[in-house]
C-alpha cells in the first residue's frame, strides 16, 4: 500500500461513512421530533441494523489497514489530525463485534423511549431497570476499552479530549468553594428581584412567532437550519448546511424557550461555521462537547442576558404579549432574566446556580462508575444531592432524575462539559470584549459581526485542535477557570448588592 | 444450497434491505418537508451513496443465488409471491451497475429540486433540460431492460402489474367517448352551481385545525401517522406503523386541502392495514399504484363527496369559518364540492373532468416514449392537449407542465394508474353499497366500519395478488370500467339536470 492508494481507500470509505452518518442523524432527528410512536420498535430495530452496516464500513479491513498506514505518514496538519482521530475511534470500535454494537444501539434507543414514557408519566420505575442496564453495559464497554484506566476517565476524555477526573475535581472544587457561599447568600434574598411576570401565561403559538424574530436576529437561517419541538431541546448537525435545533415551549415560563433556542443556535453556528474544506472528512468535523457548550452558553449567557441584546428584541416580545409585559421595562426584564435562586431544573437554571446542577451530576456519575453508588437508589441519591447543595428537593421525578435525556442513551461523561463550556465561554467573552464593542454590535443588531468573530477565532477550526489549543489560539493563554468564577462573583454580587 | 439455508439468506438480506428502505423513505420525507435547502447538494450525494449501498445488498451474489433457488421451490402462497416479486425486481436491477443506479438516483433528486425551483419561479427553462435528460436516461434504461418490448409498456407494467398500452388505450377510449360529450355540456352550464364561497379567504392555520377534525373522523391516528406540508401532497409509508401524509394549504380554496388530506389518508390506511405477518418481508408490501389510487380516490370521491360524510364535519368547518360559511347550508356545500368545470390543475379537478387530465398525460407519455413527441416543446404539447380536450390553456407554466411532481423524478407511467384507480374505486363502492349501509355509517361517524371493510376485502392482502385478482376477491368479478363510466354519467347528468 502506498500513500496514494491508502488515501483513496480512506476517502472512499469516509464518503460511505458520511452517508450513513447523514442517514442516522436524520433518523435520529426524525424519531425525536415527528416520528409516530407505534413505529418505534420496528424503526429502532432497523436503525440498529444500519448501525451494524456502519460498523462494517468502519471496520472494513482495507480501511483499517489504510488508517494504520496513514497514521505513520505526514499528510499535512488537517489530514494528520483526521487520521489520528479516526485511529483513536477505530481502536475502541475494534474491541467490539458488530452484534455487540447493534445491541448497544438498540438498548440506547430503548432507553430513550422508556425515559420519555417514564418522564411523561412521572414514574421512574418505567425507566429504572433500563438505566441500570445501560450503566452495567457501559461499565463492561469501558472495561474492555481500557482495563487499566479508571473507567469514568475514559468517558470524560471521550467528550472532552484531555479531560479526566483529576482536572474536573480541581475545577469543581473551585466552583464549590467560590460559588456555594454566594448562592446561599442570594437564596436568602429571595424576592429581591421581581421575575414573577416571566411565569404568567404565554401561549406556545405566540412564543413560536417570537422565536422567529430571535432566530432572525441571530442570523440562524431556514436555508441551513430548522426549529423543531421536542421534550428535551437539542441541536442536530446533519451536515454543515443542515443544522437543526429543537426547543420546548413551557406556557408558564417565557424565558425557557427563549434561552433554549438561543443556546441551541449557539451550537448550530458552530456546526455551520466549520471550515468547508473539511466537508469531505468526518472526524475533524466532530467538535468536543466542552467547546460546543462554550459556544451555546456563549450565546445564551454571555450575550443574551445583556440589555444590549434585547434592545431590539424586547419591544417585539412586548408586542406579542402586551397583557404580560406592557408595563415591564427593559431594565426590569433584564434583571428578571438574570435573577438567581436555587431551582430544580438544570436547563432553566440561572447562570450562578447552573454549575451546581452539573456538579451534582458529576459527583453522581463518578460514584456510579467508581462503584460507590447504589444503582437501586439513584433517584434518592439525586434528591439527596439537590438537598445538600441547593437546599431543595423535587416533588416529582419529572423534575428530579428524569429531567435530562442524557443518561437514557448512556451519554455518561457528557454533563461535566456543560460547566466546562460555561467556563470556556467566560474566558472567550473576556477576550472578545477586548477585540470588539460587543454591546454596540448587539444594540445595533449586528450579530453577524459576532458570529464572524467566533468563526474566525474558534469555530472554523472544527476539531483540528483540542480545546486547550483552541483557547490558546483564541485568547493567547490556556484555559483558566478564574474568568468564570470572577465573572459570576462580580455579576451576582453587584446584582444582589451583596457586601 | 438447501431450502432452509436459502430462506435464511433471503430473510437476513431482506432485513438489511428493509433498514435501507426505512432510512431512504425517512430521508425522502425529510427532504421534501423540512430539510433546509442549502444542505441539498450534499444530502443528495449522500443519498445516492446509500442507493449504491442498497444496490450492493440487493445484488449480493448469495442473495441472488438464494432468490433464484427459492423461485423454483414451493414455499407457500405468501413466500412464493414475495420471492416471485423479488426475482422480477432483481432481473431488472442486475442489468445495471451500481454506478449507473447511483447516477440515476442523483439525477432524479436533481430533477426534483430543479422542478421545485422552476415551479416556484414559474420558469420552465430551469427544469426543461433536466426533464429531457431524465426522459433520455429512462429510454436507455428501458432499452436495456427489455429491448423487445415497447418501452412505455414496461413502465405501465411497473406501476400496475399486467397493464400495457393496449389495455389502457381501450380504457381511455371509453373515457374519451363517454365522458367528453357530457363534459362539454356541463361546461356550457357554468355557474349552474354556486361554489364561489369555496374560494374565499381561508387562513392556513385554521384550515390546519379543521384537518385535525377530518383525520380524527377518519381514524388516521398520530400514533401511526403524521401530517406534513409540501408543495405536492403525498403519502409516505415508512413502515406499517409509520405512514405519513402531506398536504398543501391554498388560502383561497378550502376544498383543496380537505380533499387532498382525505385522499392521502386513503393511501395511508392501505399501507397501515397490510397484514402484519408481512412485516418482515418487502416485496409483498409494495402495492400496485392503481390499487393504491383506488383506495385514496375511494376516500376522496366515493365517500367524502357525499352529504352523509359531512354531516358531522361540516358544522365544525362552519365554526372555523363563520365569515365564509355561516349562511351556506350543508346541501349547498355538497353541491359546490361536486361542481364540475374544466380546470387546469389535476389535483383539484372534479371527479368528472379528472380522468381527462390523466388522458392528457397518458397521451403525452405515450408520444414521448414512442418517439413521437418533440422533447423541446413538451410545454407547448401540454398546453395544446389542454386546449383540445378541455378548451382551456394555462397562463403560467406553474399551472401547466410544472404542476405535477411526477416527471421530475422520472415516474413515467404512474399517471394512468390515477384514472385506473378511480375506476377500480367505482367498482368497489358499488360492491360496498351491497354489503354495508355506507351513508348510515358515515352519518354516524362510524368510519372505522368502512376501514375495517376495506382492510378485510382489499387492503390486508398487500401485493399478494395483482389488481385483477383482488377485484375478483373483493367484488366477485374482474375489473370492469363500466362502473366508473356509469357512476360519473349518472351522477353528473342528475346534478346538472342534463337531458
GROMACS .gro file of N, CA, C and O in nm, chain A residues 15-16 18-20 22-23 26-27 29-30 34-39 42-43 45-47 49-50 53 56-57 98 222-226 238-239 241-244 279, chain B residues 15-16 18-20 22-23 26-27 29-30 34-39 42-43 45-47 49-50 53 56-57 98 222-226 238-239 241-244 279:
model
  320
   15UNK      N    1  -1.650   0.865   0.269
   15UNK     CA    2  -1.770   0.910   0.200
   15UNK      C    3  -1.888   0.819   0.234
   15UNK      O    4  -1.999   0.866   0.260
   16UNK      N    5  -1.864   0.690   0.235
   16UNK     CA    6  -1.969   0.597   0.275
   16UNK      C    7  -2.012   0.623   0.418
   16UNK      O    8  -2.131   0.624   0.451
   18UNK      N    9  -1.993   0.895   0.582
   18UNK     CA   10  -2.071   1.020   0.586
   18UNK      C   11  -2.216   0.995   0.548
   18UNK      O   12  -2.307   1.054   0.604
   19UNK      N   13  -2.234   0.908   0.447
   19UNK     CA   14  -2.371   0.879   0.402
   19UNK      C   15  -2.450   0.812   0.514
   19UNK      O   16  -2.566   0.847   0.542
   20UNK      N   17  -2.387   0.715   0.582
   20UNK     CA   18  -2.455   0.651   0.695
   20UNK      C   19  -2.479   0.752   0.806
   20UNK      O   20  -2.584   0.754   0.870
   22UNK      N   21  -2.522   1.073   0.781
   22UNK     CA   22  -2.635   1.159   0.743
   22UNK      C   23  -2.768   1.088   0.765
   22UNK      O   24  -2.864   1.145   0.818
   23UNK      N   25  -2.773   0.961   0.725
   23UNK     CA   26  -2.897   0.886   0.742
   23UNK      C   27  -2.931   0.869   0.890
   23UNK      O   28  -3.044   0.892   0.932
   26UNK      N   29  -3.038   1.200   1.047
   26UNK     CA   30  -3.174   1.236   1.006
   26UNK      C   31  -3.276   1.147   1.076
   26UNK      O   32  -3.378   1.194   1.126
   27UNK      N   33  -3.247   1.018   1.081
   27UNK     CA   34  -3.337   0.926   1.152
   27UNK      C   35  -3.346   0.962   1.300
   27UNK      O   36  -3.453   0.954   1.360
   29UNK      N   37  -3.303   1.264   1.433
   29UNK     CA   38  -3.384   1.386   1.446
   29UNK      C   39  -3.532   1.351   1.430
   29UNK      O   40  -3.617   1.394   1.508
   30UNK      N   41  -3.558   1.271   1.330
   30UNK     CA   42  -3.696   1.232   1.299
   30UNK      C   43  -3.761   1.160   1.417
   30UNK      O   44  -3.873   1.192   1.456
   34UNK      N   45  -4.088   1.402   1.501
   34UNK     CA   46  -4.222   1.379   1.446
   34UNK      C   47  -4.260   1.233   1.427
   34UNK      O   48  -4.375   1.203   1.402
   35UNK      N   49  -4.165   1.141   1.437
   35UNK     CA   50  -4.197   1.002   1.404
   35UNK      C   51  -4.307   0.946   1.494
   35UNK      O   52  -4.301   0.959   1.616
   36UNK      N   53  -4.408   0.882   1.433
   36UNK     CA   54  -4.518   0.826   1.513
   36UNK      C   55  -4.469   0.713   1.605
   36UNK      O   56  -4.388   0.631   1.563
   37UNK      N   57  -4.523   0.710   1.727
   37UNK     CA   58  -4.465   0.619   1.827
   37UNK      C   59  -4.489   0.471   1.797
   37UNK      O   60  -4.405   0.387   1.831
   38UNK      N   61  -4.601   0.437   1.734
   38UNK     CA   62  -4.626   0.295   1.709
   38UNK      C   63  -4.520   0.233   1.618
   38UNK      O   64  -4.504   0.111   1.614
   39UNK      N   65  -4.452   0.318   1.543
   39UNK     CA   66  -4.350   0.265   1.453
   39UNK      C   67  -4.214   0.247   1.520
   39UNK      O   68  -4.118   0.207   1.454
   42UNK      N   69  -4.012  -0.117   1.540
   42UNK     CA   70  -3.959  -0.155   1.410
   42UNK      C   71  -3.846  -0.060   1.368
   42UNK      O   72  -3.740  -0.100   1.322
   43UNK      N   73  -3.871   0.070   1.388
   43UNK     CA   74  -3.772   0.171   1.350
   43UNK      C   75  -3.640   0.150   1.426
   43UNK      O   76  -3.533   0.151   1.366
   45UNK      N   77  -3.526  -0.121   1.556
   45UNK     CA   78  -3.459  -0.242   1.508
   45UNK      C   79  -3.385  -0.213   1.377
   45UNK      O   80  -3.270  -0.253   1.359
   46UNK      N   81  -3.452  -0.138   1.289
   46UNK     CA   82  -3.390  -0.108   1.160
   46UNK      C   83  -3.268  -0.017   1.178
   46UNK      O   84  -3.167  -0.031   1.110
   47UNK      N   85  -3.279   0.078   1.270
   47UNK     CA   86  -3.165   0.167   1.296
   47UNK      C   87  -3.047   0.085   1.347
   47UNK      O   88  -2.932   0.109   1.308
   49UNK      N   89  -2.985  -0.220   1.270
   49UNK     CA   90  -2.930  -0.289   1.153
   49UNK      C   91  -2.836  -0.195   1.078
   49UNK      O   92  -2.726  -0.233   1.036
   50UNK      N   93  -2.876  -0.070   1.064
   50UNK     CA   94  -2.790   0.028   0.996
   50UNK      C   95  -2.663   0.055   1.077
   50UNK      O   96  -2.556   0.075   1.019
   53UNK      N   97  -2.440  -0.203   0.974
   53UNK     CA   98  -2.384  -0.175   0.842
   53UNK      C   99  -2.271  -0.072   0.854
   53UNK      O  100  -2.167  -0.084   0.790
   56UNK      N  101  -1.961  -0.224   0.979
   56UNK     CA  102  -1.887  -0.299   0.876
   56UNK      C  103  -1.807  -0.210   0.784
   56UNK      O  104  -1.698  -0.245   0.741
   57UNK      N  105  -1.863  -0.093   0.755
   57UNK     CA  106  -1.788   0.000   0.671
   57UNK      C  107  -1.667   0.052   0.748
   57UNK      O  108  -1.555   0.057   0.696
   98UNK      N  109  -1.974  -0.653   1.572
   98UNK     CA  110  -2.089  -0.587   1.511
   98UNK      C  111  -2.216  -0.613   1.594
   98UNK      O  112  -2.295  -0.521   1.619
  222UNK      N  113  -3.333   2.972   0.781
  222UNK     CA  114  -3.403   2.849   0.743
  222UNK      C  115  -3.341   2.784   0.620
  222UNK      O  116  -3.374   2.672   0.586
  223UNK      N  117  -3.249   2.854   0.554
  223UNK     CA  118  -3.185   2.790   0.439
  223UNK      C  119  -3.083   2.687   0.484
  223UNK      O  120  -3.047   2.598   0.409
  224UNK      N  121  -3.036   2.696   0.606
  224UNK     CA  122  -2.949   2.591   0.659
  224UNK      C  123  -2.991   2.540   0.797
  224UNK      O  124  -2.920   2.459   0.857
  225UNK      N  125  -3.105   2.586   0.845
  225UNK     CA  126  -3.150   2.545   0.978
  225UNK      C  127  -3.298   2.513   0.983
  225UNK      O  128  -3.370   2.530   0.884
  226UNK      N  129  -3.342   2.468   1.097
  226UNK     CA  130  -3.483   2.433   1.117
  226UNK      C  131  -3.508   2.425   1.267
  226UNK      O  132  -3.424   2.373   1.341
  238UNK      N  133  -2.667   1.771   1.095
  238UNK     CA  134  -2.678   1.663   0.995
  238UNK      C  135  -2.570   1.680   0.890
  238UNK      O  136  -2.507   1.585   0.846
  239UNK      N  137  -2.550   1.804   0.849
  239UNK     CA  138  -2.433   1.837   0.766
  239UNK      C  139  -2.405   1.985   0.789
  239UNK      O  140  -2.481   2.052   0.858
  241UNK      N  141  -2.447   2.238   0.615
  241UNK     CA  142  -2.556   2.325   0.572
  241UNK      C  143  -2.693   2.271   0.609
  241UNK      O  144  -2.793   2.303   0.545
  242UNK      N  145  -2.698   2.187   0.708
  242UNK     CA  146  -2.825   2.134   0.757
  242UNK      C  147  -2.810   2.109   0.906
  242UNK      O  148  -2.780   2.000   0.950
  243UNK      N  149  -2.830   2.215   0.981
  243UNK     CA  150  -2.808   2.209   1.126
  243UNK      C  151  -2.938   2.249   1.195
  243UNK      O  152  -2.981   2.363   1.190
  244UNK      N  153  -3.000   2.151   1.258
  244UNK     CA  154  -3.134   2.172   1.313
  244UNK      C  155  -3.132   2.184   1.465
  244UNK      O  156  -3.049   2.124   1.530
  279UNK      N  157  -1.543   1.940   0.452
  279UNK     CA  158  -1.672   1.879   0.418
  279UNK      C  159  -1.661   1.731   0.380
  279UNK      O  160  -1.755   1.655   0.400
  514UNK      N  161  -3.397  -0.818   0.567
  514UNK     CA  162  -3.394  -0.732   0.685
  514UNK      C  163  -3.302  -0.612   0.661
  514UNK      O  164  -3.335  -0.498   0.694
  515UNK      N  165  -3.188  -0.638   0.603
  515UNK     CA  166  -3.098  -0.527   0.570
  515UNK      C  167  -3.164  -0.433   0.471
  515UNK      O  168  -3.158  -0.310   0.485
  517UNK      N  169  -3.473  -0.380   0.429
  517UNK     CA  170  -3.576  -0.304   0.500
  517UNK      C  171  -3.515  -0.184   0.573
  517UNK      O  172  -3.574  -0.077   0.577
  518UNK      N  173  -3.399  -0.207   0.632
  518UNK     CA  174  -3.334  -0.099   0.707
  518UNK      C  175  -3.296   0.015   0.612
  518UNK      O  176  -3.318   0.133   0.642
  519UNK      N  177  -3.241  -0.020   0.496
  519UNK     CA  178  -3.210   0.085   0.398
  519UNK      C  179  -3.338   0.152   0.350
  519UNK      O  180  -3.344   0.274   0.333
  521UNK      N  181  -3.617   0.192   0.509
  521UNK     CA  182  -3.664   0.284   0.613
  521UNK      C  183  -3.584   0.413   0.613
  521UNK      O  184  -3.638   0.523   0.621
  522UNK      N  185  -3.452   0.398   0.602
  522UNK     CA  186  -3.367   0.518   0.600
  522UNK      C  187  -3.398   0.604   0.478
  522UNK      O  188  -3.414   0.726   0.490
  525UNK      N  189  -3.738   0.774   0.507
  525UNK     CA  190  -3.734   0.885   0.603
  525UNK      C  191  -3.658   1.003   0.544
  525UNK      O  192  -3.702   1.118   0.555
  526UNK      N  193  -3.546   0.974   0.480
  526UNK     CA  194  -3.470   1.082   0.415
  526UNK      C  195  -3.554   1.147   0.306
  526UNK      O  196  -3.549   1.268   0.286
  528UNK      N  197  -3.885   1.168   0.292
  528UNK     CA  198  -3.987   1.250   0.355
  528UNK      C  199  -3.925   1.380   0.407
  528UNK      O  200  -3.977   1.489   0.386
  529UNK      N  201  -3.813   1.363   0.471
  529UNK     CA  202  -3.742   1.477   0.529
  529UNK      C  203  -3.705   1.580   0.423
  529UNK      O  204  -3.727   1.700   0.440
  533UNK      N  205  -3.902   1.920   0.558
  533UNK     CA  206  -3.838   2.022   0.643
  533UNK      C  207  -3.691   2.046   0.614
  533UNK      O  208  -3.635   2.142   0.663
  534UNK      N  209  -3.625   1.960   0.538
  534UNK     CA  210  -3.480   1.972   0.524
  534UNK      C  211  -3.441   2.107   0.463
  534UNK      O  212  -3.497   2.148   0.361
  535UNK      N  213  -3.344   2.177   0.525
  535UNK     CA  214  -3.300   2.307   0.473
  535UNK      C  215  -3.236   2.293   0.334
  535UNK      O  216  -3.163   2.198   0.310
  536UNK      N  217  -3.268   2.390   0.248
  536UNK     CA  218  -3.229   2.373   0.107
  536UNK      C  219  -3.078   2.380   0.082
  536UNK      O  220  -3.028   2.314  -0.008
  537UNK      N  221  -3.006   2.457   0.163
  537UNK     CA  222  -2.862   2.467   0.139
  537UNK      C  223  -2.791   2.332   0.157
  537UNK      O  224  -2.680   2.313   0.107
  538UNK      N  225  -2.855   2.243   0.230
  538UNK     CA  226  -2.792   2.112   0.252
  538UNK      C  227  -2.822   2.013   0.142
  538UNK      O  228  -2.776   1.899   0.147
  541UNK      N  229  -2.527   1.824  -0.085
  541UNK     CA  230  -2.456   1.724  -0.006
  541UNK      C  231  -2.549   1.606   0.028
  541UNK      O  232  -2.513   1.489   0.013
  542UNK      N  233  -2.672   1.641   0.069
  542UNK     CA  234  -2.768   1.537   0.106
  542UNK      C  235  -2.796   1.445  -0.012
  542UNK      O  236  -2.794   1.323   0.002
  544UNK      N  237  -2.612   1.382  -0.267
  544UNK     CA  238  -2.496   1.298  -0.295
  544UNK      C  239  -2.490   1.180  -0.196
  544UNK      O  240  -2.465   1.066  -0.235
  545UNK      N  241  -2.515   1.210  -0.071
  545UNK     CA  242  -2.510   1.105   0.031
  545UNK      C  243  -2.621   1.001   0.009
  545UNK      O  244  -2.600   0.882   0.026
  546UNK      N  245  -2.739   1.050  -0.031
  546UNK     CA  246  -2.848   0.956  -0.059
  546UNK      C  247  -2.810   0.864  -0.174
  546UNK      O  248  -2.839   0.744  -0.172
  548UNK      N  249  -2.511   0.770  -0.247
  548UNK     CA  250  -2.417   0.671  -0.191
  548UNK      C  251  -2.494   0.558  -0.123
  548UNK      O  252  -2.463   0.439  -0.140
  549UNK      N  253  -2.600   0.594  -0.049
  549UNK     CA  254  -2.681   0.491   0.016
  549UNK      C  255  -2.753   0.405  -0.087
  549UNK      O  256  -2.771   0.285  -0.067
  552UNK      N  257  -2.518   0.153  -0.173
  552UNK     CA  258  -2.508   0.051  -0.068
  552UNK      C  259  -2.627  -0.045  -0.078
  552UNK      O  260  -2.611  -0.166  -0.064
  555UNK      N  261  -2.581  -0.288  -0.350
  555UNK     CA  262  -2.490  -0.398  -0.317
  555UNK      C  263  -2.555  -0.504  -0.231
  555UNK      O  264  -2.527  -0.622  -0.246
  556UNK      N  265  -2.643  -0.461  -0.143
  556UNK     CA  266  -2.714  -0.559  -0.061
  556UNK      C  267  -2.809  -0.640  -0.150
  556UNK      O  268  -2.814  -0.762  -0.143
  597UNK      N  269  -2.386  -0.061  -1.021
  597UNK     CA  270  -2.406   0.025  -0.904
  597UNK      C  271  -2.390   0.172  -0.941
  597UNK      O  272  -2.471   0.256  -0.899
  721UNK      N  273  -5.235   0.990   1.514
  721UNK     CA  274  -5.097   1.037   1.523
  721UNK      C  275  -5.005   0.931   1.582
  721UNK      O  276  -4.883   0.946   1.580
  722UNK      N  277  -5.062   0.823   1.635
  722UNK     CA  278  -4.974   0.719   1.687
  722UNK      C  279  -4.911   0.639   1.573
  722UNK      O  280  -4.809   0.574   1.592
  723UNK      N  281  -4.969   0.643   1.457
  723UNK     CA  282  -4.905   0.578   1.340
  723UNK      C  283  -4.899   0.670   1.218
  723UNK      O  284  -4.856   0.627   1.111
  724UNK      N  285  -4.938   0.796   1.234
  724UNK     CA  286  -4.938   0.887   1.119
  724UNK      C  287  -4.886   1.024   1.155
  724UNK      O  288  -4.855   1.053   1.271
  725UNK      N  289  -4.877   1.108   1.055
  725UNK     CA  290  -4.827   1.245   1.073
  725UNK      C  291  -4.866   1.326   0.950
  725UNK      O  292  -4.858   1.275   0.838
  737UNK      N  293  -4.345   0.465   0.558
  737UNK     CA  294  -4.210   0.433   0.606
  737UNK      C  295  -4.207   0.294   0.666
  737UNK      O  296  -4.115   0.217   0.644
  738UNK      N  297  -4.311   0.261   0.741
  738UNK     CA  298  -4.332   0.123   0.784
  738UNK      C  299  -4.482   0.110   0.810
  738UNK      O  300  -4.555   0.210   0.802
  740UNK      N  301  -4.649   0.090   1.070
  740UNK     CA  302  -4.696   0.177   1.178
  740UNK      C  303  -4.636   0.316   1.173
  740UNK      O  304  -4.626   0.385   1.276
  741UNK      N  305  -4.593   0.356   1.057
  741UNK     CA  306  -4.538   0.491   1.039
  741UNK      C  307  -4.569   0.535   0.897
  741UNK      O  308  -4.488   0.520   0.806
  742UNK      N  309  -4.690   0.584   0.881
  742UNK     CA  310  -4.738   0.618   0.747
  742UNK      C  311  -4.775   0.766   0.747
  742UNK      O  312  -4.872   0.807   0.810
  743UNK      N  313  -4.696   0.845   0.677
  743UNK     CA  314  -4.712   0.990   0.685
  743UNK      C  315  -4.776   1.047   0.558
  743UNK      O  316  -4.755   0.995   0.450
  778UNK      N  317  -4.470  -0.817   0.784
  778UNK     CA  318  -4.379  -0.713   0.834
  778UNK      C  319  -4.232  -0.742   0.805
  778UNK      O  320  -4.154  -0.649   0.790
   0.00000   0.00000   0.00000
